[in-house]
Amino acid sequence: SHGMKLVLPALVRATADESWRTKRSSLQLLGALAFCAPQQLSAYLPEIVPSLLAAVADAQLDVRTAAQDAIRSIASVIRNPEILT
């Protein structure tokens, strides 16, 4: 959880990469980080959500699937009642 400030911005930038493999991998890591450090991830939600939404509309099926899985993972650890509704 201590390195999240360094890792998250790089992962968010990687979701806009030209290579679909890089996008898919960064989305998978974002989904996995939801369970490792949910509090740190919640602080970056305003930066993460637009990237996830853009990836859901990607032309590559693997990227879209990874984005949907990441959204589900992140949403499953949210405890804020205002966001849950």
Short mmCIF file of N, CA and C in Angstrom, two decimals:
data_model
loop_
_atom_site.label_atom_id
_atom_site.label_comp_id
_atom_site.label_asym_id
_atom_site.label_seq_id
_atom_site.Cartn_x
_atom_site.Cartn_y
_atom_site.Cartn_z
N SER A 1 0.82 -1.20 0.00
CA SER A 1 0.00 0.00 0.00
C SER A 1 0.86 1.26 0.00
N HIS A 2 2.12 1.15 0.39
CA HIS A 2 2.99 2.34 0.44
C HIS A 2 3.39 2.82 -0.95
N GLY A 3 3.45 1.93 -1.91
CA GLY A 3 3.88 2.32 -3.26
C GLY A 3 2.75 2.70 -4.18
N MET A 4 1.54 2.75 -3.67
CA MET A 4 0.38 3.03 -4.52
C MET A 4 0.46 4.40 -5.19
N LYS A 5 1.03 5.39 -4.50
CA LYS A 5 1.12 6.73 -5.08
C LYS A 5 2.00 6.73 -6.32
N LEU A 6 2.93 5.80 -6.39
CA LEU A 6 3.81 5.71 -7.55
C LEU A 6 3.23 4.81 -8.64
N VAL A 7 2.56 3.75 -8.23
CA VAL A 7 2.09 2.74 -9.18
C VAL A 7 0.81 3.18 -9.89
N LEU A 8 -0.14 3.72 -9.16
CA LEU A 8 -1.43 4.04 -9.76
C LEU A 8 -1.36 5.03 -10.92
N PRO A 9 -0.64 6.14 -10.80
CA PRO A 9 -0.57 7.04 -11.96
C PRO A 9 0.02 6.37 -13.20
N ALA A 10 1.01 5.52 -13.01
CA ALA A 10 1.61 4.81 -14.15
C ALA A 10 0.61 3.85 -14.78
N LEU A 11 -0.17 3.17 -13.95
CA LEU A 11 -1.18 2.25 -14.48
C LEU A 11 -2.29 2.99 -15.22
N VAL A 12 -2.69 4.11 -14.69
CA VAL A 12 -3.74 4.90 -15.36
C VAL A 12 -3.23 5.40 -16.71
N ARG A 13 -1.98 5.84 -16.76
CA ARG A 13 -1.40 6.27 -18.05
C ARG A 13 -1.32 5.10 -19.02
N ALA A 14 -1.01 3.91 -18.51
CA ALA A 14 -0.86 2.74 -19.38
C ALA A 14 -2.18 2.30 -19.98
N THR A 15 -3.30 2.69 -19.39
CA THR A 15 -4.60 2.32 -19.97
C THR A 15 -4.87 3.07 -21.27
N ALA A 16 -4.10 4.12 -21.54
CA ALA A 16 -4.26 4.87 -22.78
C ALA A 16 -3.15 4.55 -23.78
N ASP A 17 -2.38 3.52 -23.53
CA ASP A 17 -1.28 3.13 -24.41
C ASP A 17 -1.83 2.64 -25.75
N GLU A 18 -0.99 2.68 -26.79
CA GLU A 18 -1.42 2.21 -28.11
C GLU A 18 -1.55 0.69 -28.18
N SER A 19 -0.73 -0.02 -27.43
CA SER A 19 -0.73 -1.48 -27.45
C SER A 19 -1.88 -2.02 -26.61
N TRP A 20 -2.69 -2.88 -27.21
CA TRP A 20 -3.82 -3.43 -26.46
C TRP A 20 -3.35 -4.35 -25.35
N ARG A 21 -2.19 -4.96 -25.52
CA ARG A 21 -1.67 -5.84 -24.46
C ARG A 21 -1.29 -5.04 -23.21
N THR A 22 -0.72 -3.87 -23.43
CA THR A 22 -0.38 -2.99 -22.31
C THR A 22 -1.64 -2.52 -21.60
N LYS A 23 -2.65 -2.14 -22.38
CA LYS A 23 -3.93 -1.72 -21.80
C LYS A 23 -4.53 -2.84 -20.96
N ARG A 24 -4.58 -4.03 -21.54
CA ARG A 24 -5.18 -5.17 -20.84
C ARG A 24 -4.45 -5.48 -19.54
N SER A 25 -3.14 -5.48 -19.58
CA SER A 25 -2.35 -5.79 -18.38
C SER A 25 -2.53 -4.73 -17.30
N SER A 26 -2.55 -3.46 -17.69
CA SER A 26 -2.73 -2.41 -16.70
C SER A 26 -4.12 -2.47 -16.08
N LEU A 27 -5.13 -2.81 -16.87
CA LEU A 27 -6.48 -2.95 -16.33
C LEU A 27 -6.58 -4.14 -15.38
N GLN A 28 -5.89 -5.22 -15.71
CA GLN A 28 -5.89 -6.38 -14.83
C GLN A 28 -5.22 -6.05 -13.50
N LEU A 29 -4.13 -5.28 -13.56
CA LEU A 29 -3.45 -4.87 -12.33
C LEU A 29 -4.31 -3.92 -11.50
N LEU A 30 -5.03 -3.02 -12.15
CA LEU A 30 -5.93 -2.13 -11.41
C LEU A 30 -7.00 -2.93 -10.67
N GLY A 31 -7.52 -3.95 -11.34
CA GLY A 31 -8.51 -4.81 -10.70
C GLY A 31 -7.93 -5.57 -9.53
N ALA A 32 -6.71 -6.03 -9.66
CA ALA A 32 -6.06 -6.78 -8.57
C ALA A 32 -5.72 -5.87 -7.39
N LEU A 33 -5.37 -4.62 -7.68
CA LEU A 33 -5.03 -3.69 -6.60
C LEU A 33 -6.25 -3.32 -5.76
N ALA A 34 -7.42 -3.53 -6.29
CA ALA A 34 -8.63 -3.23 -5.53
C ALA A 34 -8.68 -4.05 -4.25
N PHE A 35 -8.19 -5.26 -4.30
CA PHE A 35 -8.21 -6.13 -3.12
C PHE A 35 -6.98 -5.92 -2.23
N CYS A 36 -5.89 -5.46 -2.80
CA CYS A 36 -4.65 -5.27 -2.03
C CYS A 36 -4.68 -3.99 -1.20
N ALA A 37 -5.15 -2.90 -1.79
CA ALA A 37 -5.14 -1.61 -1.10
C ALA A 37 -6.38 -0.81 -1.47
N PRO A 38 -7.54 -1.22 -0.98
CA PRO A 38 -8.78 -0.53 -1.38
C PRO A 38 -8.87 0.92 -0.94
N GLN A 39 -8.29 1.26 0.22
CA GLN A 39 -8.37 2.65 0.68
C GLN A 39 -7.54 3.58 -0.19
N GLN A 40 -6.37 3.15 -0.57
CA GLN A 40 -5.53 3.97 -1.44
C GLN A 40 -6.15 4.08 -2.83
N LEU A 41 -6.73 3.00 -3.29
CA LEU A 41 -7.36 3.01 -4.61
C LEU A 41 -8.55 3.96 -4.63
N SER A 42 -9.30 4.01 -3.54
CA SER A 42 -10.48 4.87 -3.51
C SER A 42 -10.10 6.35 -3.62
N ALA A 43 -8.92 6.71 -3.17
CA ALA A 43 -8.47 8.10 -3.29
C ALA A 43 -8.21 8.47 -4.75
N TYR A 44 -7.91 7.49 -5.59
CA TYR A 44 -7.61 7.74 -7.00
C TYR A 44 -8.80 7.46 -7.92
N LEU A 45 -9.96 7.18 -7.37
CA LEU A 45 -11.13 6.88 -8.21
C LEU A 45 -11.45 7.96 -9.24
N PRO A 46 -11.36 9.26 -8.90
CA PRO A 46 -11.65 10.27 -9.92
C PRO A 46 -10.72 10.19 -11.14
N GLU A 47 -9.53 9.67 -10.97
CA GLU A 47 -8.60 9.53 -12.09
C GLU A 47 -8.77 8.19 -12.78
N ILE A 48 -9.17 7.16 -12.03
CA ILE A 48 -9.26 5.81 -12.56
C ILE A 48 -10.52 5.60 -13.38
N VAL A 49 -11.65 6.11 -12.91
CA VAL A 49 -12.94 5.83 -13.54
C VAL A 49 -12.99 6.30 -15.00
N PRO A 50 -12.54 7.50 -15.36
CA PRO A 50 -12.57 7.88 -16.78
C PRO A 50 -11.74 6.94 -17.66
N SER A 51 -10.61 6.47 -17.14
CA SER A 51 -9.78 5.54 -17.90
C SER A 51 -10.49 4.21 -18.09
N LEU A 52 -11.18 3.74 -17.05
CA LEU A 52 -11.92 2.49 -17.15
C LEU A 52 -13.07 2.61 -18.14
N LEU A 53 -13.77 3.73 -18.11
CA LEU A 53 -14.88 3.93 -19.04
C LEU A 53 -14.41 4.00 -20.49
N ALA A 54 -13.26 4.62 -20.70
CA ALA A 54 -12.70 4.67 -22.06
C ALA A 54 -12.29 3.27 -22.52
N ALA A 55 -11.79 2.47 -21.61
CA ALA A 55 -11.36 1.11 -21.96
C ALA A 55 -12.55 0.20 -22.24
N VAL A 56 -13.69 0.46 -21.62
CA VAL A 56 -14.89 -0.34 -21.88
C VAL A 56 -15.35 -0.16 -23.32
N ALA A 57 -15.05 0.98 -23.91
CA ALA A 57 -15.44 1.25 -25.29
C ALA A 57 -14.33 0.93 -26.30
N ASP A 58 -13.27 0.27 -25.87
CA ASP A 58 -12.15 -0.05 -26.74
C ASP A 58 -12.56 -1.05 -27.82
N ALA A 59 -11.85 -1.02 -28.93
CA ALA A 59 -12.17 -1.92 -30.05
C ALA A 59 -11.75 -3.36 -29.78
N GLN A 60 -10.72 -3.54 -28.97
CA GLN A 60 -10.20 -4.88 -28.68
C GLN A 60 -11.04 -5.55 -27.60
N LEU A 61 -11.50 -6.76 -27.86
CA LEU A 61 -12.36 -7.49 -26.93
C LEU A 61 -11.66 -7.77 -25.60
N ASP A 62 -10.38 -8.14 -25.63
CA ASP A 62 -9.65 -8.43 -24.40
C ASP A 62 -9.56 -7.20 -23.50
N VAL A 63 -9.41 -6.02 -24.09
CA VAL A 63 -9.33 -4.79 -23.31
C VAL A 63 -10.69 -4.50 -22.68
N ARG A 64 -11.75 -4.66 -23.45
CA ARG A 64 -13.10 -4.42 -22.90
C ARG A 64 -13.40 -5.37 -21.76
N THR A 65 -13.05 -6.63 -21.92
CA THR A 65 -13.29 -7.62 -20.87
C THR A 65 -12.48 -7.30 -19.62
N ALA A 66 -11.23 -6.93 -19.79
CA ALA A 66 -10.38 -6.58 -18.64
C ALA A 66 -10.92 -5.34 -17.93
N ALA A 67 -11.43 -4.37 -18.69
CA ALA A 67 -12.00 -3.17 -18.09
C ALA A 67 -13.25 -3.49 -17.28
N GLN A 68 -14.10 -4.34 -17.83
CA GLN A 68 -15.31 -4.74 -17.11
C GLN A 68 -14.97 -5.50 -15.83
N ASP A 69 -14.00 -6.38 -15.91
CA ASP A 69 -13.57 -7.12 -14.71
C ASP A 69 -12.97 -6.18 -13.67
N ALA A 70 -12.19 -5.20 -14.11
CA ALA A 70 -11.60 -4.23 -13.18
C ALA A 70 -12.68 -3.40 -12.50
N ILE A 71 -13.69 -3.00 -13.26
CA ILE A 71 -14.79 -2.22 -12.67
C ILE A 71 -15.51 -3.06 -11.62
N ARG A 72 -15.76 -4.32 -11.92
CA ARG A 72 -16.42 -5.19 -10.94
C ARG A 72 -15.57 -5.36 -9.68
N SER A 73 -14.27 -5.54 -9.85
CA SER A 73 -13.38 -5.71 -8.70
C SER A 73 -13.34 -4.46 -7.84
N ILE A 74 -13.22 -3.32 -8.48
CA ILE A 74 -13.16 -2.06 -7.74
C ILE A 74 -14.49 -1.79 -7.05
N ALA A 75 -15.58 -2.05 -7.74
CA ALA A 75 -16.90 -1.81 -7.14
C ALA A 75 -17.18 -2.75 -5.97
N SER A 76 -16.59 -3.92 -5.98
CA SER A 76 -16.85 -4.88 -4.90
C SER A 76 -16.20 -4.50 -3.58
N VAL A 77 -15.21 -3.63 -3.61
CA VAL A 77 -14.53 -3.25 -2.38
C VAL A 77 -14.93 -1.85 -1.88
N ILE A 78 -15.79 -1.17 -2.61
CA ILE A 78 -16.21 0.17 -2.20
C ILE A 78 -17.14 0.06 -1.00
N ARG A 79 -16.86 0.84 0.01
CA ARG A 79 -17.66 0.82 1.24
C ARG A 79 -18.39 2.14 1.47
N ASN A 80 -18.20 3.12 0.61
CA ASN A 80 -18.84 4.42 0.76
C ASN A 80 -20.30 4.30 0.35
N PRO A 81 -21.26 4.57 1.24
CA PRO A 81 -22.68 4.42 0.89
C PRO A 81 -23.16 5.35 -0.21
N GLU A 82 -22.52 6.51 -0.37
CA GLU A 82 -22.91 7.44 -1.42
C GLU A 82 -22.54 6.90 -2.80
N ILE A 83 -21.46 6.19 -2.90
CA ILE A 83 -21.01 5.65 -4.17
C ILE A 83 -21.75 4.34 -4.49
N LEU A 84 -22.10 3.59 -3.51
CA LEU A 84 -22.76 2.30 -3.72
C LEU A 84 -24.11 2.42 -4.38
N THR A 85 -24.83 3.51 -4.16
CA THR A 85 -26.19 3.64 -4.71
C THR A 85 -26.22 4.08 -6.12
#
